[in-house]
């Protein structure tokens, strides 16, 4: 799925695909390219951190089904950022359907 | 002498060891069972991952803050502490002077971590460093 | 903080409340799953840590880029392999990914925190 197909979903401001070191591979959206690059880098840093925390939680809880972590959502006052695998989307809360966007990211992450 | 052996020579040190990026590779000396050492290795890896990412994020907002590249971390418990420098870890009692001695040895022997700490940890197990950073 | 209301969220396996430090203060767990108060206490601590760093990022991002809209954060979700945790303030739920309705979960925990 091309990133454009995620960008056209209601409320999506930007969507980026990034490498394992956080470098942006491709980005689409209405924010400047420099901000897209920064978004990708932050998303990857945060993803690694959440994954590390989840590994620890899984280790001590001994509960299956948490790791490897798929992604995260940070729900802001007016905007939300969500990540699945190496994709990150920035969305406007007023227009976006978070469920639809998470499903699209999950779908795109398998391609 | 191996760093873990040197750390074990300090009175108050309970265990010391080395862990790789993947939590399942480790070597250690001291009073831990193999399973405890495996858990300590996973814990140190996750904590290093955490603190390293936080240092990266923080420094992107506050450039030249001096917090990166990350050198290590210390968690001070009530009676015990854990510290990690690079890919070495140490479990110790909170007795007067022990932590300072441990940190002195670790900083001197492990040396300055000049690159991305995750890549340093990865280089210990070989392979394509950039590829495996997930 | 009405845990029974949180239990109505689609796909929910457990609802819980916790202190600002992450200590568990209350929980309701649907029968037939592996969640226990001890597991929820660990999960709450993890979520508090993730939320604290998300706040740091949101604040830094707004300062650096001038783009507003994140602060104050309204929640955080950890999307695990099969389960997701959705938290905000001092409330949280664990939901099955298969049945997860993130919007409903965020709305419910915001109402719980208010």
Short mmCIF file of C-alpha atoms in Angstrom, two decimals:
data_model
loop_
_atom_site.label_atom_id
_atom_site.label_comp_id
_atom_site.label_asym_id
_atom_site.label_seq_id
_atom_site.Cartn_x
_atom_site.Cartn_y
_atom_site.Cartn_z
CA UNK A 1 0.00 0.00 0.00
CA UNK A 2 1.48 3.33 -0.93
CA UNK A 3 1.63 5.97 1.77
CA UNK A 4 -0.72 8.12 -0.31
CA UNK A 5 -3.51 5.63 0.37
CA UNK A 6 -3.06 6.27 4.09
CA UNK A 7 -2.69 10.02 3.60
CA UNK A 8 -6.10 10.22 1.92
CA UNK A 9 -7.84 8.83 5.03
CA UNK A 10 -9.74 11.51 6.96
CA UNK A 11 -7.62 13.48 9.39
CA UNK A 12 -4.19 12.17 8.34
CA UNK A 13 -1.72 15.07 8.36
CA UNK A 14 1.43 13.10 7.57
CA UNK A 15 2.59 9.53 7.22
CA UNK A 16 6.19 8.28 7.01
CA UNK A 17 8.01 5.01 6.52
CA UNK A 18 11.38 4.78 8.23
CA UNK A 19 14.44 2.53 8.42
CA UNK A 20 15.62 0.73 11.52
CA UNK A 21 18.03 3.55 12.32
CA UNK A 22 15.22 6.12 12.15
CA UNK A 23 16.14 7.52 8.74
CA UNK A 24 13.05 8.39 6.73
CA UNK A 25 12.50 6.21 3.64
CA UNK A 26 9.42 7.98 2.30
CA UNK A 27 7.01 10.54 3.62
CA UNK A 28 3.74 12.12 2.55
CA UNK A 29 1.77 14.92 4.08
CA UNK A 30 1.19 18.58 4.62
CA UNK A 31 4.07 19.15 7.02
CA UNK A 32 7.51 20.16 5.65
CA UNK A 33 10.00 17.42 4.68
CA UNK A 34 12.30 18.42 7.54
CA UNK A 35 9.50 17.84 10.04
CA UNK A 36 8.65 14.52 8.42
CA UNK A 37 12.26 13.42 8.91
CA UNK A 38 12.13 14.45 12.54
CA UNK A 39 8.80 12.68 13.03
CA UNK A 40 10.29 9.46 11.61
CA UNK A 41 13.35 9.71 13.88
CA UNK A 42 11.25 10.37 16.99
CA UNK A 43 8.87 7.57 16.09
CA UNK A 44 11.72 5.08 15.83
CA UNK A 45 13.35 6.21 19.09
CA UNK A 46 10.05 5.98 20.89
CA UNK A 47 9.24 2.63 19.28
CA UNK A 48 12.50 1.14 20.52
CA UNK A 49 11.88 2.47 23.98
CA UNK A 50 8.31 1.16 24.13
CA UNK A 51 9.55 -2.18 22.78
CA UNK A 52 12.22 -2.33 25.50
CA UNK A 53 9.67 -1.54 28.20
CA UNK A 54 7.29 -4.14 26.79
CA UNK A 55 10.04 -6.78 26.79
CA UNK A 56 10.64 -6.05 30.47
CA UNK A 57 6.95 -6.16 31.26
CA UNK A 58 6.63 -9.44 29.39
CA UNK A 59 9.64 -10.88 31.20
CA UNK A 60 8.35 -10.09 34.67
CA UNK A 61 4.66 -10.72 34.06
CA UNK A 62 5.39 -14.01 32.25
CA UNK A 63 2.31 -13.26 30.15
CA UNK A 64 2.34 -14.16 26.48
CA UNK A 65 0.81 -11.99 23.78
CA UNK A 66 2.59 -8.67 24.47
CA UNK A 67 5.89 -9.07 22.66
CA UNK A 68 7.14 -8.28 20.12
CA UNK A 69 5.30 -4.98 20.51
CA UNK A 70 3.56 -3.91 17.32
CA UNK A 71 3.40 -0.19 17.95
CA UNK A 72 2.00 2.63 20.05
CA UNK A 73 -0.43 5.55 20.06
CA UNK A 74 0.19 8.92 21.71
CA UNK A 75 -3.17 10.65 21.95
CA UNK A 76 -2.77 14.43 22.23
CA UNK A 77 -5.31 17.18 22.90
CA UNK A 78 -5.95 17.92 19.21
CA UNK A 79 -3.53 15.59 17.48
CA UNK A 80 -2.48 11.99 17.73
CA UNK A 81 0.60 10.14 16.52
CA UNK A 82 0.39 6.41 15.92
CA UNK A 83 2.95 3.82 14.93
CA UNK A 84 2.81 0.28 13.62
CA UNK A 85 6.09 -1.43 12.64
CA UNK A 86 8.13 1.09 10.62
CA UNK A 87 5.22 3.38 9.79
CA UNK A 88 4.10 6.46 11.66
CA UNK A 89 1.09 8.70 11.09
CA UNK A 90 0.25 12.10 12.53
CA UNK A 91 -3.50 12.73 12.62
CA UNK A 92 -6.01 15.43 13.51
CA UNK A 93 -8.35 14.18 16.25
CA UNK A 94 -11.35 16.16 14.98
CA UNK A 95 -11.51 14.34 11.65
CA UNK A 96 -9.68 11.07 12.09
CA UNK A 97 -10.93 7.58 12.79
CA UNK A 98 -8.12 6.09 14.83
CA UNK A 99 -9.38 2.54 14.29
CA UNK A 100 -9.35 2.97 10.53
CA UNK A 101 -5.86 4.48 10.55
CA UNK A 102 -4.44 1.77 12.83
CA UNK A 103 -5.91 -0.89 10.53
CA UNK A 104 -4.43 0.83 7.45
CA UNK A 105 -0.99 1.10 9.11
CA UNK A 106 -1.12 -2.55 10.13
CA UNK A 107 -2.11 -3.54 6.61
CA UNK A 108 0.63 -1.43 5.03
CA UNK A 109 3.23 -2.80 7.44
CA UNK A 110 2.75 -6.30 5.99
CA UNK A 111 3.61 -5.19 2.46
CA UNK B 1 42.17 -9.39 33.70
CA UNK B 2 38.60 -9.67 32.57
CA UNK B 3 36.49 -6.71 33.72
CA UNK B 4 33.91 -8.91 35.48
CA UNK B 5 36.68 -10.60 37.50
CA UNK B 6 38.11 -7.21 38.44
CA UNK B 7 34.71 -6.01 39.58
CA UNK B 8 34.16 -9.18 41.60
CA UNK B 9 37.38 -8.42 43.49
CA UNK B 10 35.73 -5.33 45.01
CA UNK B 11 34.12 -6.20 48.39
CA UNK B 12 30.35 -5.64 48.18
CA UNK B 13 30.02 -6.63 44.53
CA UNK B 14 27.52 -9.47 44.19
CA UNK B 15 27.79 -10.20 40.47
CA UNK B 16 29.19 -8.68 37.32
CA UNK B 17 28.97 -9.57 33.69
CA UNK B 18 28.71 -8.67 30.06
CA UNK B 19 25.58 -8.70 27.93
CA UNK B 20 24.98 -8.31 24.22
CA UNK B 21 22.23 -6.47 22.43
CA UNK B 22 20.16 -9.60 22.27
CA UNK B 23 19.29 -10.32 25.88
CA UNK B 24 20.00 -14.02 25.50
CA UNK B 25 23.77 -13.67 25.20
CA UNK B 26 25.70 -13.01 28.36
CA UNK B 27 28.64 -13.98 30.51
CA UNK B 28 28.87 -13.33 34.23
CA UNK B 29 30.75 -13.95 37.47
CA UNK B 30 29.32 -14.10 40.96
CA UNK B 31 26.28 -15.06 42.95
CA UNK B 32 23.57 -15.43 40.35
CA UNK B 33 21.89 -18.50 38.94
CA UNK B 34 22.02 -18.88 35.18
CA UNK B 35 18.34 -17.92 34.96
CA UNK B 36 18.91 -14.83 37.12
CA UNK B 37 21.83 -13.84 34.90
CA UNK B 38 19.63 -14.24 31.83
CA UNK B 39 16.98 -12.02 33.39
CA UNK B 40 19.59 -9.47 34.46
CA UNK B 41 20.90 -9.46 30.91
CA UNK B 42 17.43 -8.82 29.44
CA UNK B 43 16.78 -6.14 32.05
CA UNK B 44 20.07 -4.37 31.35
CA UNK B 45 19.48 -4.52 27.62
CA UNK B 46 15.97 -3.04 27.95
CA UNK B 47 17.10 -0.38 30.38
CA UNK B 48 20.05 0.60 28.21
CA UNK B 49 17.72 0.76 25.22
CA UNK B 50 15.40 2.99 27.21
CA UNK B 51 17.92 5.38 28.63
CA UNK B 52 19.79 5.54 25.32
CA UNK B 53 16.63 6.55 23.47
CA UNK B 54 15.78 9.09 26.14
CA UNK B 55 19.26 10.60 25.85
CA UNK B 56 18.84 10.82 22.06
CA UNK B 57 15.42 12.44 22.36
CA UNK B 58 16.53 14.81 25.08
CA UNK B 59 19.61 15.92 23.17
CA UNK B 60 17.56 16.57 20.04
CA UNK B 61 15.64 19.15 22.08
CA UNK B 62 18.63 20.40 24.03
CA UNK B 63 21.67 20.21 21.77
CA UNK B 64 25.13 19.89 23.35
CA UNK B 65 23.57 18.98 26.69
CA UNK B 66 26.39 16.45 27.14
CA UNK B 67 24.13 13.47 27.67
CA UNK B 68 24.99 11.58 24.51
CA UNK B 69 26.43 9.23 23.55
CA UNK B 70 25.11 7.45 26.58
CA UNK B 71 27.80 5.95 28.81
CA UNK B 72 25.64 4.00 31.25
CA UNK B 73 23.10 4.12 34.05
CA UNK B 74 22.71 3.34 37.76
CA UNK B 75 19.60 2.21 39.61
CA UNK B 76 19.92 2.67 43.38
CA UNK B 77 17.68 0.33 45.36
CA UNK B 78 17.20 0.18 49.12
CA UNK B 79 19.95 -2.33 49.79
CA UNK B 80 21.25 -3.13 46.32
CA UNK B 81 22.21 -1.19 43.22
CA UNK B 82 22.62 -2.16 39.58
CA UNK B 83 24.82 -0.25 37.20
CA UNK B 84 25.73 -0.65 33.56
CA UNK B 85 28.46 0.95 31.50
CA UNK B 86 28.58 0.06 27.82
CA UNK B 87 27.69 -3.60 27.68
CA UNK B 88 28.90 -4.48 31.19
CA UNK B 89 26.68 -4.70 34.24
CA UNK B 90 27.28 -4.98 37.96
CA UNK B 91 25.06 -5.85 40.91
CA UNK B 92 26.31 -4.52 44.23
CA UNK B 93 25.46 -3.86 47.87
CA UNK B 94 24.80 -0.27 48.98
CA UNK B 95 27.83 -0.11 51.26
CA UNK B 96 29.93 3.02 51.69
CA UNK B 97 32.26 3.51 48.73
CA UNK B 98 31.35 0.38 46.74
CA UNK B 99 29.45 2.18 44.00
CA UNK B 100 32.26 4.69 43.49
CA UNK B 101 34.84 1.92 43.26
CA UNK B 102 32.70 -0.04 40.79
CA UNK B 103 32.06 3.00 38.62
CA UNK B 104 35.75 3.94 38.67
CA UNK B 105 36.73 0.47 37.46
CA UNK B 106 33.98 0.30 34.87
CA UNK B 107 34.63 3.77 33.42
CA UNK B 108 38.39 3.12 33.32
CA UNK B 109 38.22 -0.39 31.88
CA UNK B 110 35.27 -0.11 29.52
CA UNK B 111 36.41 3.31 28.35
CA UNK B 112 34.37 6.06 26.75
CA UNK B 113 31.50 4.90 24.61
CA UNK B 114 31.96 7.15 21.62
CA UNK B 115 29.40 5.68 19.21
CA UNK B 116 25.77 4.80 19.42
CA UNK B 117 25.64 2.49 22.42
CA UNK B 118 23.29 0.09 20.63
CA UNK B 119 25.78 -0.33 17.80
CA UNK B 120 28.56 -0.94 20.29
CA UNK B 121 26.45 -3.63 21.94
CA UNK B 122 25.60 -5.14 18.58
CA UNK B 123 29.21 -5.22 17.47
CA UNK B 124 29.85 -7.65 20.34
CA UNK B 125 27.81 -10.30 18.60
CA UNK B 126 28.88 -9.48 15.05
CA UNK B 127 26.61 -9.25 12.07
CA UNK B 128 25.20 -6.30 10.22
CA UNK B 129 24.83 -3.72 12.95
CA UNK B 130 22.50 -1.33 11.16
CA UNK B 131 20.27 -4.05 9.78
CA UNK B 132 19.57 -5.63 13.14
CA UNK B 133 18.70 -2.46 15.03
CA UNK B 134 14.97 -3.01 15.48
CA UNK C 1 -13.51 6.46 38.52
CA UNK C 2 -16.05 3.89 37.42
CA UNK C 3 -14.29 0.66 36.47
CA UNK C 4 -17.60 -0.99 35.53
CA UNK C 5 -18.05 1.62 32.80
CA UNK C 6 -14.54 0.87 31.47
CA UNK C 7 -15.45 -2.82 31.34
CA UNK C 8 -18.05 -1.94 28.68
CA UNK C 9 -15.31 -0.91 26.19
CA UNK C 10 -15.33 -3.37 23.22
CA UNK C 11 -12.79 -6.17 23.56
CA UNK C 12 -11.85 -5.21 27.12
CA UNK C 13 -10.12 -7.86 29.25
CA UNK C 14 -9.45 -5.71 32.31
CA UNK C 15 -9.86 -2.18 33.63
CA UNK C 16 -7.64 -0.67 36.28
CA UNK C 17 -6.72 2.47 38.20
CA UNK C 18 -3.30 3.48 39.45
CA UNK C 19 -1.42 6.26 41.24
CA UNK C 20 0.76 8.85 39.50
CA UNK C 21 3.74 6.55 40.21
CA UNK C 22 2.05 3.51 38.68
CA UNK C 23 0.97 1.64 41.83
CA UNK C 24 -2.27 -0.25 41.21
CA UNK C 25 -5.23 1.11 43.23
CA UNK C 26 -8.13 -0.87 41.75
CA UNK C 27 -8.96 -3.41 39.06
CA UNK C 28 -11.69 -5.43 37.41
CA UNK C 29 -10.60 -8.46 35.40
CA UNK C 30 -12.81 -10.44 33.05
CA UNK C 31 -12.78 -14.12 33.87
CA UNK C 32 -10.82 -16.52 31.74
CA UNK C 33 -7.67 -14.55 30.99
CA UNK C 34 -4.15 -14.50 32.38
CA UNK C 35 -4.27 -10.99 33.82
CA UNK C 36 -3.76 -10.66 37.57
CA UNK C 37 -3.46 -7.61 39.87
CA UNK C 38 0.33 -8.18 39.90
CA UNK C 39 0.50 -8.12 36.09
CA UNK C 40 -1.67 -4.98 35.95
CA UNK C 41 0.60 -3.30 38.51
CA UNK C 42 3.63 -3.99 36.29
CA UNK C 43 1.69 -2.80 33.25
CA UNK C 44 0.66 0.44 35.00
CA UNK C 45 4.30 1.18 35.85
CA UNK C 46 5.32 0.56 32.22
CA UNK C 47 2.58 2.86 30.98
CA UNK C 48 3.51 5.65 33.44
CA UNK C 49 7.10 5.47 32.13
CA UNK C 50 6.00 5.55 28.48
CA UNK C 51 3.55 8.38 29.15
CA UNK C 52 6.24 10.45 30.90
CA UNK C 53 8.55 10.15 27.90
CA UNK C 54 5.68 10.86 25.49
CA UNK C 55 5.04 14.08 27.42
CA UNK C 56 8.70 15.01 27.11
CA UNK C 57 8.51 14.37 23.37
CA UNK C 58 5.25 16.26 22.90
CA UNK C 59 6.56 19.26 24.83
CA UNK C 60 9.88 19.21 22.96
CA UNK C 61 8.15 18.79 19.61
CA UNK C 62 5.83 21.74 20.21
CA UNK C 63 8.72 23.93 21.34
CA UNK C 64 10.97 22.93 18.47
CA UNK C 65 8.54 22.93 15.55
CA UNK C 66 5.96 25.42 16.75
CA UNK C 67 3.27 22.89 15.88
CA UNK C 68 0.75 22.77 18.74
CA UNK C 69 -1.99 20.27 19.47
CA UNK C 70 -0.43 17.51 21.57
CA UNK C 71 -0.32 19.00 25.02
CA UNK C 72 -1.83 18.13 27.40
CA UNK C 73 -1.64 14.48 26.36
CA UNK C 74 -4.96 12.64 26.44
CA UNK C 75 -3.61 9.13 26.53
CA UNK C 76 -1.13 6.48 25.49
CA UNK C 77 -1.59 3.03 24.01
CA UNK C 78 0.88 0.18 23.94
CA UNK C 79 -0.04 -2.05 21.01
CA UNK C 80 1.31 -5.48 21.86
CA UNK C 81 1.25 -8.61 19.73
CA UNK C 82 -2.22 -9.79 20.79
CA UNK C 83 -3.27 -7.24 23.45
CA UNK C 84 -3.21 -3.47 23.75
CA UNK C 85 -3.10 -1.34 26.87
CA UNK C 86 -4.82 2.06 26.67
CA UNK C 87 -4.19 4.48 29.54
CA UNK C 88 -4.64 8.10 30.56
CA UNK C 89 -4.46 9.94 33.87
CA UNK C 90 -4.96 7.25 36.48
CA UNK C 91 -7.14 4.84 34.46
CA UNK C 92 -6.43 2.13 31.94
CA UNK C 93 -7.85 -0.84 30.07
CA UNK C 94 -6.39 -3.92 28.42
CA UNK C 95 -8.13 -4.88 25.19
CA UNK C 96 -7.80 -7.71 22.67
CA UNK C 97 -6.25 -6.37 19.47
CA UNK C 98 -8.72 -8.37 17.41
CA UNK C 99 -11.70 -6.54 18.92
CA UNK C 100 -9.94 -3.28 19.85
CA UNK C 101 -11.82 0.00 19.45
CA UNK C 102 -9.13 2.53 20.29
CA UNK C 103 -11.43 5.52 19.95
CA UNK C 104 -13.95 4.07 22.37
CA UNK C 105 -11.15 3.13 24.75
CA UNK C 106 -9.63 6.64 24.74
CA UNK C 107 -13.08 8.19 25.22
CA UNK C 108 -13.89 5.87 28.11
CA UNK C 109 -10.64 6.42 29.99
CA UNK C 110 -10.94 10.20 29.50
CA UNK C 111 -14.39 10.03 31.08
CA UNK C 112 -12.98 7.87 33.87
CA UNK C 113 -10.14 10.32 34.57
CA UNK C 114 -12.40 13.40 34.48
#
